[in-house]
Tab-separated table of C-alpha atoms and ligand atoms in Angstrom:
chain	number	residue	atom	x	y	z
A	787	MET	CA	4.862	27.890	6.083
A	788	LYS	CA	1.446	27.194	7.725
A	789	SER	CA	-0.330	24.509	5.923
A	790	ILE	CA	-3.327	22.069	6.447
A	791	ILE	CA	-4.851	19.060	4.476
A	792	VAL	CA	-7.921	17.236	5.211
A	793	HIS	CA	-9.414	14.194	3.706
A	794	GLY	CA	-12.982	12.770	3.833
A	795	GLY	CA	-12.531	9.222	2.589
A	796	ALA	CA	-11.530	7.514	-0.776
A	797	TRP	CA	-14.206	5.506	-2.737
A	798	ASP	CA	-16.626	5.839	-5.651
A	799	ILE	CA	-18.426	8.621	-3.844
A	800	PRO	CA	-21.896	8.913	-5.702
A	801	ASP	CA	-22.850	12.105	-7.635
A	802	ASP	CA	-25.819	12.826	-5.184
A	803	MET	CA	-23.224	12.888	-2.212
A	804	LEU	CA	-20.637	15.066	-4.029
A	805	GLU	CA	-21.948	18.582	-2.689
A	806	ASP	CA	-22.015	17.032	1.034
A	807	HIS	CA	-18.469	15.781	0.747
A	808	HIS	CA	-17.115	19.228	-0.809
A	809	ASN	CA	-18.999	21.097	1.832
A	810	GLY	CA	-17.839	18.907	4.683
A	811	VAL	CA	-14.230	18.820	3.800
A	812	SER	CA	-14.280	22.628	3.147
A	813	ASN	CA	-15.908	23.448	6.655
A	814	ALA	CA	-13.317	21.107	8.271
A	815	LEU	CA	-10.446	22.873	6.461
A	816	SER	CA	-11.796	26.167	7.477
A	817	ALA	CA	-11.900	25.189	11.075
A	818	GLY	CA	-8.519	23.989	11.227
A	819	TRP	CA	-7.195	26.870	9.263
A	820	ASP	CA	-8.706	29.479	11.424
A	821	ILE	CA	-6.749	28.022	14.416
A	822	LEU	CA	-3.459	27.960	12.504
A	823	LYS	CA	-3.878	31.678	11.107
A	824	LYS	CA	-4.380	32.873	14.646
A	825	GLY	CA	-0.878	31.225	15.569
A	826	GLY	CA	-2.617	28.147	16.991
A	827	SER	CA	-1.071	24.717	17.278
A	828	ALA	CA	-1.264	22.029	14.584
A	829	LEU	CA	-2.536	19.685	17.098
A	830	ASP	CA	-5.502	21.998	17.848
A	831	ALA	CA	-6.061	22.444	14.239
A	832	VAL	CA	-6.005	18.776	13.505
A	833	GLU	CA	-8.402	18.047	16.248
A	834	ALA	CA	-10.932	20.888	15.286
A	835	ALA	CA	-10.993	19.885	11.659
A	836	ILE	CA	-11.680	16.343	12.533
A	837	ASN	CA	-14.269	17.266	15.120
A	838	VAL	CA	-16.220	19.169	12.434
A	839	MET	CA	-16.165	15.925	10.240
A	840	GLU	CA	-17.165	13.671	13.295
A	841	ASP	CA	-20.107	16.032	13.610
A	842	ASP	CA	-21.004	15.979	10.098
A	843	PRO	CA	-23.393	12.877	9.031
A	844	THR	CA	-21.893	12.864	5.562
A	845	PHE	CA	-18.786	11.051	6.934
A	846	ASP	CA	-18.012	7.467	8.499
A	847	ALA	CA	-16.707	9.256	11.664
A	848	GLY	CA	-18.688	10.051	14.799
A	849	ARG	CA	-22.049	10.832	13.569
A	850	GLY	CA	-22.912	8.965	10.353
A	851	SER	CA	-20.649	5.966	10.920
A	852	PHE	CA	-21.081	2.471	9.667
A	853	VAL	CA	-22.850	-0.035	11.714
A	854	ASN	CA	-21.055	-3.258	12.684
A	855	MET	CA	-22.334	-6.993	12.319
A	856	ALA	CA	-23.915	-6.868	15.848
A	857	GLY	CA	-25.831	-3.615	15.091
A	858	GLN	CA	-23.437	-1.361	17.146
A	859	ILE	CA	-21.083	1.626	16.074
A	860	GLU	CA	-17.721	1.279	17.155
A	861	LEU	CA	-15.166	4.028	16.415
A	862	ASP	CA	-11.462	4.189	16.004
A	863	ALA	CA	-9.125	7.216	16.092
A	864	SER	CA	-5.643	8.341	16.594
A	865	ILE	CA	-3.513	11.516	16.719
A	866	MET	CA	0.119	12.249	16.700
A	867	ASP	CA	2.559	14.973	17.453
A	868	GLY	CA	5.478	15.273	15.264
A	869	ARG	CA	7.489	17.439	17.592
A	870	THR	CA	7.770	15.025	20.572
A	871	MET	CA	6.370	11.845	18.561
A	872	ARG	CA	3.781	11.435	21.342
A	873	ALA	CA	0.678	9.612	19.993
A	874	GLY	CA	-2.719	8.621	21.361
A	875	ALA	CA	-5.324	6.329	20.001
A	876	VAL	CA	-8.664	4.584	20.759
A	877	ALA	CA	-10.509	1.750	19.096
A	878	ALA	CA	-13.765	0.187	19.279
A	879	VAL	CA	-15.348	2.874	21.495
A	880	ARG	CA	-19.064	3.310	21.630
A	881	ASN	CA	-21.267	6.184	22.407
A	882	ILE	CA	-18.460	8.770	21.922
A	883	LEU	CA	-19.188	11.381	19.359
A	884	HIS	CA	-15.591	12.716	19.162
A	885	PRO	CA	-13.154	9.809	19.231
A	886	ILE	CA	-10.277	12.063	18.091
A	887	THR	CA	-10.697	14.122	21.196
A	888	LEU	CA	-10.537	11.081	23.450
A	889	ALA	CA	-7.473	9.868	21.343
A	890	ARG	CA	-5.939	13.306	22.359
A	891	ALA	CA	-6.686	12.765	26.064
A	892	VAL	CA	-4.832	9.308	25.756
A	893	MET	CA	-1.782	11.131	24.242
A	894	ASP	CA	-1.949	14.020	26.532
A	895	LYS	CA	-3.080	12.566	29.842
A	896	SER	CA	-2.064	8.790	30.009
A	897	GLU	CA	1.214	7.089	29.666
A	898	HIS	CA	-0.297	4.745	27.063
A	899	VAL	CA	-0.626	5.122	23.178
A	900	LEU	CA	-3.702	3.081	22.528
A	901	LEU	CA	-6.687	2.117	24.712
A	902	VAL	CA	-9.638	0.043	23.391
A	903	SER	CA	-13.301	-0.619	24.119
A	904	ASP	CA	-14.376	-0.716	27.664
A	905	GLY	CA	-10.932	0.524	28.857
A	906	ALA	CA	-10.946	3.475	26.609
A	907	MET	CA	-14.512	4.296	27.669
A	908	ARG	CA	-13.535	4.189	31.301
A	909	PHE	CA	-10.637	6.544	30.548
A	910	ALA	CA	-13.188	8.752	28.759
A	911	ARG	CA	-15.353	9.018	32.044
A	912	GLU	CA	-12.444	9.912	33.945
A	913	GLN	CA	-11.323	12.723	31.737
A	914	ASP	CA	-14.929	14.030	31.343
A	915	ILE	CA	-15.070	13.431	27.547
A	916	PRO	CA	-18.936	13.495	26.861
A	917	PHE	CA	-20.817	10.392	25.945
A	918	CYS	CA	-23.827	10.333	23.574
A	919	GLY	CA	-26.677	7.988	22.840
A	920	ALA	CA	-26.139	5.340	20.082
A	921	ASP	CA	-28.938	7.382	18.268
A	922	ASP	CA	-26.670	10.436	18.089
A	923	LEU	CA	-24.257	8.405	15.898
A	924	LEU	CA	-26.670	6.467	13.942
A	925	VAL	CA	-28.204	7.855	10.658
A	926	GLY	CA	-30.917	6.605	8.635
A	927	ARG	CA	-28.713	5.982	5.614
A	928	GLU	CA	-26.350	3.613	7.490
A	929	PHE	CA	-29.272	1.754	9.234
A	930	GLU	CA	-30.872	1.131	5.953
A	931	ARG	CA	-27.468	-0.004	4.650
A	932	TRP	CA	-26.898	-2.268	7.572
A	933	LYS	CA	-30.424	-3.889	6.944
A	934	GLU	CA	-29.643	-4.250	3.279
A	935	ILE	CA	-26.278	-6.088	4.062
A	936	GLN	CA	-28.002	-8.498	6.436
A	937	THR	CA	-29.918	-9.754	3.399
A	938	ARG	CA	-26.581	-10.728	1.531
A	939	PRO	CA	-24.749	-14.011	2.108
A	940	ALA	CA	-21.332	-12.357	2.536
A	941	TYR	CA	-19.825	-8.900	2.575
A	942	SER	CA	-16.272	-8.253	2.854
A	943	GLY	CA	-14.142	-5.094	3.568
A	944	LYS	CA	-11.976	-5.746	0.536
A	945	GLU	CA	-15.269	-5.631	-1.402
A	946	ALA	CA	-16.066	-2.366	0.050
A	947	PHE	CA	-12.968	-0.549	-1.487
A	948	ALA	CA	-12.512	-2.549	-4.725
A	949	GLY	CA	-13.192	0.465	-6.856
A	950	ASN	CA	-16.988	-0.197	-6.875
A	951	THR	CA	-19.740	1.946	-5.357
A	952	LYS	CA	-19.179	0.642	-1.545
A	953	PRO	CA	-18.507	3.337	0.920
A	954	GLY	CA	-15.557	4.467	2.903
A	955	ASP	CA	-15.728	7.987	4.455
A	956	THR	CA	-12.947	7.849	7.243
A	957	VAL	CA	-11.738	11.387	7.720
A	958	GLY	CA	-8.158	12.815	8.587
A	959	CYS	CA	-6.135	16.000	8.703
A	960	VAL	CA	-2.387	16.772	8.710
A	961	ALA	CA	-1.356	20.357	9.908
A	962	LEU	CA	1.847	22.333	10.081
A	963	ASP	CA	1.920	25.376	12.482
A	964	ASP	CA	4.100	28.520	13.010
A	965	GLU	CA	6.383	26.715	15.203
A	966	GLY	CA	7.260	23.905	12.579
A	967	THR	CA	5.266	21.343	14.389
A	968	ILE	CA	3.372	18.647	12.356
A	969	ALA	CA	0.426	16.923	13.748
A	970	SER	CA	-1.769	14.185	12.107
A	971	GLY	CA	-4.915	12.482	12.942
A	972	THR	CA	-7.456	10.197	11.582
A	973	SER	CA	-10.934	9.173	12.708
A	974	THR	CA	-13.484	6.460	11.479
A	975	GLY	CA	-16.326	4.025	12.029
A	976	GLY	CA	-14.478	1.484	10.188
A	977	THR	CA	-15.925	-0.651	7.490
A	978	PRO	CA	-19.525	-1.523	6.930
A	979	ASN	CA	-20.959	-4.602	8.812
A	980	LYS	CA	-17.416	-5.195	10.417
A	981	TYR	CA	-16.970	-7.988	12.890
A	982	PRO	CA	-17.526	-6.682	16.558
A	983	GLY	CA	-14.295	-5.786	17.956
A	984	ARG	CA	-12.394	-5.428	14.481
A	985	VAL	CA	-10.017	-2.670	14.551
A	986	GLY	CA	-8.683	-1.147	11.279
A	987	ASP	CA	-5.737	0.788	10.371
A	988	SER	CA	-6.952	4.410	11.527
A	989	PRO	CA	-6.002	3.957	15.302
A	990	ILE	CA	-2.674	2.157	14.395
A	991	ILE	CA	0.182	4.524	14.612
A	992	GLY	CA	2.187	4.038	11.414
A	993	SER	CA	-0.694	2.760	9.397
A	994	GLY	CA	-3.474	5.217	9.718
A	995	THR	CA	-1.585	8.314	11.145
A	996	TYR	CA	2.108	9.207	11.368
A	997	ALA	CA	3.862	12.582	11.904
A	998	VAL	CA	7.570	13.383	12.762
A	999	ASN	CA	8.569	17.135	12.317
A	1000	SER	CA	11.771	16.421	10.556
A	1001	VAL	CA	10.009	14.803	7.601
A	1002	GLY	CA	6.269	15.126	7.448
A	1003	GLY	CA	2.842	13.684	8.316
A	1004	VAL	CA	0.437	11.267	6.878
A	1005	SER	CA	-3.350	10.310	7.277
A	1006	THR	CA	-4.649	7.376	5.240
A	1007	THR	CA	-7.993	5.910	4.375
A	1008	GLY	CA	-9.306	2.787	2.611
A	1009	TRP	CA	-9.326	-0.964	3.207
A	1010	GLY	CA	-7.857	-1.264	6.752
A	1011	GLU	CA	-6.622	-4.799	6.472
A	1012	ALA	CA	-4.545	-3.976	3.508
A	1013	ILE	CA	-3.218	-0.624	4.941
A	1014	ILE	CA	-1.999	-2.329	8.047
A	1015	LYS	CA	-0.054	-4.874	6.091
A	1016	VAL	CA	2.071	-2.229	4.244
A	1017	VAL	CA	2.211	0.071	7.409
A	1018	LEU	CA	1.146	2.617	5.104
A	1019	ALA	CA	1.635	6.086	6.771
A	1020	LYS	CA	5.179	5.192	7.902
A	1021	SER	CA	6.050	3.643	4.618
A	1022	ILE	CA	5.278	7.178	3.005
A	1023	ILE	CA	7.254	8.935	5.733
A	1024	ASP	CA	10.000	6.636	5.042
A	1025	ALA	CA	9.993	7.358	1.206
A	1026	ILE	CA	10.441	11.065	1.865
A	1027	ASP	CA	13.077	10.609	4.567
A	1028	MET	CA	15.157	7.975	2.968
A	1029	LEU	CA	14.470	8.110	-0.669
A	1030	ASN	CA	14.213	11.931	-0.960
A	1031	MET	CA	10.914	11.748	-2.524
A	1032	SER	CA	8.479	14.824	-2.794
A	1033	PRO	CA	5.321	14.407	-0.779
A	1034	GLU	CA	3.495	13.891	-4.211
A	1035	ASP	CA	5.786	11.066	-5.260
A	1036	ALA	CA	5.773	9.535	-1.776
A	1037	ALA	CA	1.912	9.479	-1.680
A	1038	GLN	CA	1.882	7.825	-5.062
A	1039	HIS	CA	4.524	5.331	-3.868
A	1040	GLY	CA	2.344	4.540	-1.013
A	1041	ILE	CA	-0.704	3.743	-2.894
A	1042	SER	CA	1.471	1.576	-5.420
A	1043	LEU	CA	2.685	-0.443	-2.418
A	1044	LEU	CA	-0.726	-0.822	-1.164
A	1045	HIS	CA	-2.015	-2.029	-4.530
A	1046	THR	CA	0.815	-4.208	-5.779
A	1047	ARG	CA	1.614	-6.007	-2.551
A	1048	VAL	CA	-1.840	-6.445	-0.976
A	1049	GLU	CA	-4.377	-5.604	-3.672
A	1050	GLY	CA	-5.415	-2.763	-1.550
A	1051	TYR	CA	-7.527	0.248	-2.306
A	1052	GLY	CA	-7.610	3.634	-0.594
A	1053	GLY	CA	-6.080	7.197	-0.383
A	1054	VAL	CA	-3.572	9.231	1.474
A	1055	ILE	CA	-2.776	12.913	2.415
A	1056	VAL	CA	0.758	13.945	3.130
A	1057	LEU	CA	2.338	17.010	4.259
A	1058	ASP	CA	6.176	17.479	4.353
A	1059	ARG	CA	8.139	19.686	6.731
A	1060	HIS	CA	8.135	22.504	4.407
A	1061	GLY	CA	4.353	22.569	4.058
A	1062	HIS	CA	4.164	20.999	0.556
A	1063	PHE	CA	1.259	18.588	-0.181
A	1064	GLY	CA	0.901	15.075	-1.525
A	1065	ILE	CA	-2.370	13.202	-2.380
A	1066	ALA	CA	-2.897	9.851	-4.036
A	1067	TYR	CA	-5.690	7.514	-4.268
A	1068	ASN	CA	-6.778	4.323	-6.512
A	1069	THR	CA	-10.298	4.554	-5.849
A	1070	PRO	CA	-12.603	6.492	-8.390
A	1071	ARG	CA	-12.825	9.488	-6.106
A	1072	MET	CA	-11.352	10.968	-2.886
A	1073	ALA	CA	-12.795	13.967	-0.860
A	1074	ARG	CA	-9.780	16.373	-0.126
A	1075	ALA	CA	-8.893	19.966	0.592
A	1076	TYR	CA	-5.884	22.000	1.418
A	1077	VAL	CA	-4.674	25.436	1.734
A	1078	ASN	CA	-1.420	27.073	3.074
A	1079	ASP	CA	-0.092	30.532	3.367
A	1080	THR	CA	0.881	31.050	-0.262
A	1081	MET	CA	-2.527	30.296	-1.534
A	1082	SER	CA	-5.339	33.040	-1.807
A	1083	GLU	CA	-8.170	30.140	-1.913
A	1084	PRO	CA	-8.101	26.845	-0.684
A	1085	PHE	CA	-8.031	23.736	-2.927
A	1086	ILE	CA	-11.157	21.623	-2.537
A	1087	SER	CA	-12.038	18.565	-4.811
A	1088	VAL	CA	-14.041	15.463	-4.619
B	788	LIG	N1	-9.443	2.557	6.819
B	788	LIG	C1	-10.880	2.539	7.494
B	788	LIG	C2	-10.862	1.130	8.250
B	788	LIG	O1	-10.585	0.211	7.682
B	788	LIG	C3	-11.980	2.636	6.715
B	788	LIG	C4	-11.894	3.927	5.627
B	788	LIG	O2	-10.768	4.441	5.477
B	788	LIG	O3	-12.975	4.222	5.062
B	788	LIG	O4	-11.361	1.143	9.114
């Protein structure tokens, strides 16, 4: 059963940003669903859906990303093909609007899984992945946020997700195509004011992204330092695989692990091999949308 699910981050999304988040995940879902409906691949659907949210300044991915402590935007992304278990990821890349497309190039065109910083950007040049100016990624909202953070004595990533009004707009998608292939991907600008070179969970296979055709696929969002420690995406896949959990229960199980073991906050989207969805989060809100062959209308909620 063809199915696709997207997220646009889990945090206390303020009322005046609800509509943008709703429209953003809706547009991303449509872009991916159009591809699946025409018989396209899950990988193409995931890349297209994430490209839409990387273009959308609403989200902390591509344009609109958070600014790091040094005043730069460094982006992370990963993608995984559940049929072959091939995976590609990039971390701490600058001046690239679509890091998910670069992650896919790492998967398709290199023998590696994860390239970082200057090496990843060198690979982008070789693969003719377009570069952009820093101004194409930076939006006024994030410049203002960055200036305001500089006036504070300390600001931690944990604080950013602890159920209060700090932001976390990472984007992700999981899709299942006609051939039974599940693909999963995640793209982010990380956390506000992060240390230069800091890498979160999003480009880490098993933490931010995971897919295996015989079980399902997952994309996560939230406090990366906590998500990495519980290997969140793979823990959810294992719960479906070994504990026979439904995707809904496995998603909830993952968020419980995150919260009880490492006091983490965030959200997850899950798709199992039958095209059934699971969503869980322990933040006040999460932007999410899904559709499959059996639904006349997509589900969209923030
Ligand atoms: N997980 C991302 C990170 O820690 C942030 C987010 O999901 O909003 O880099």
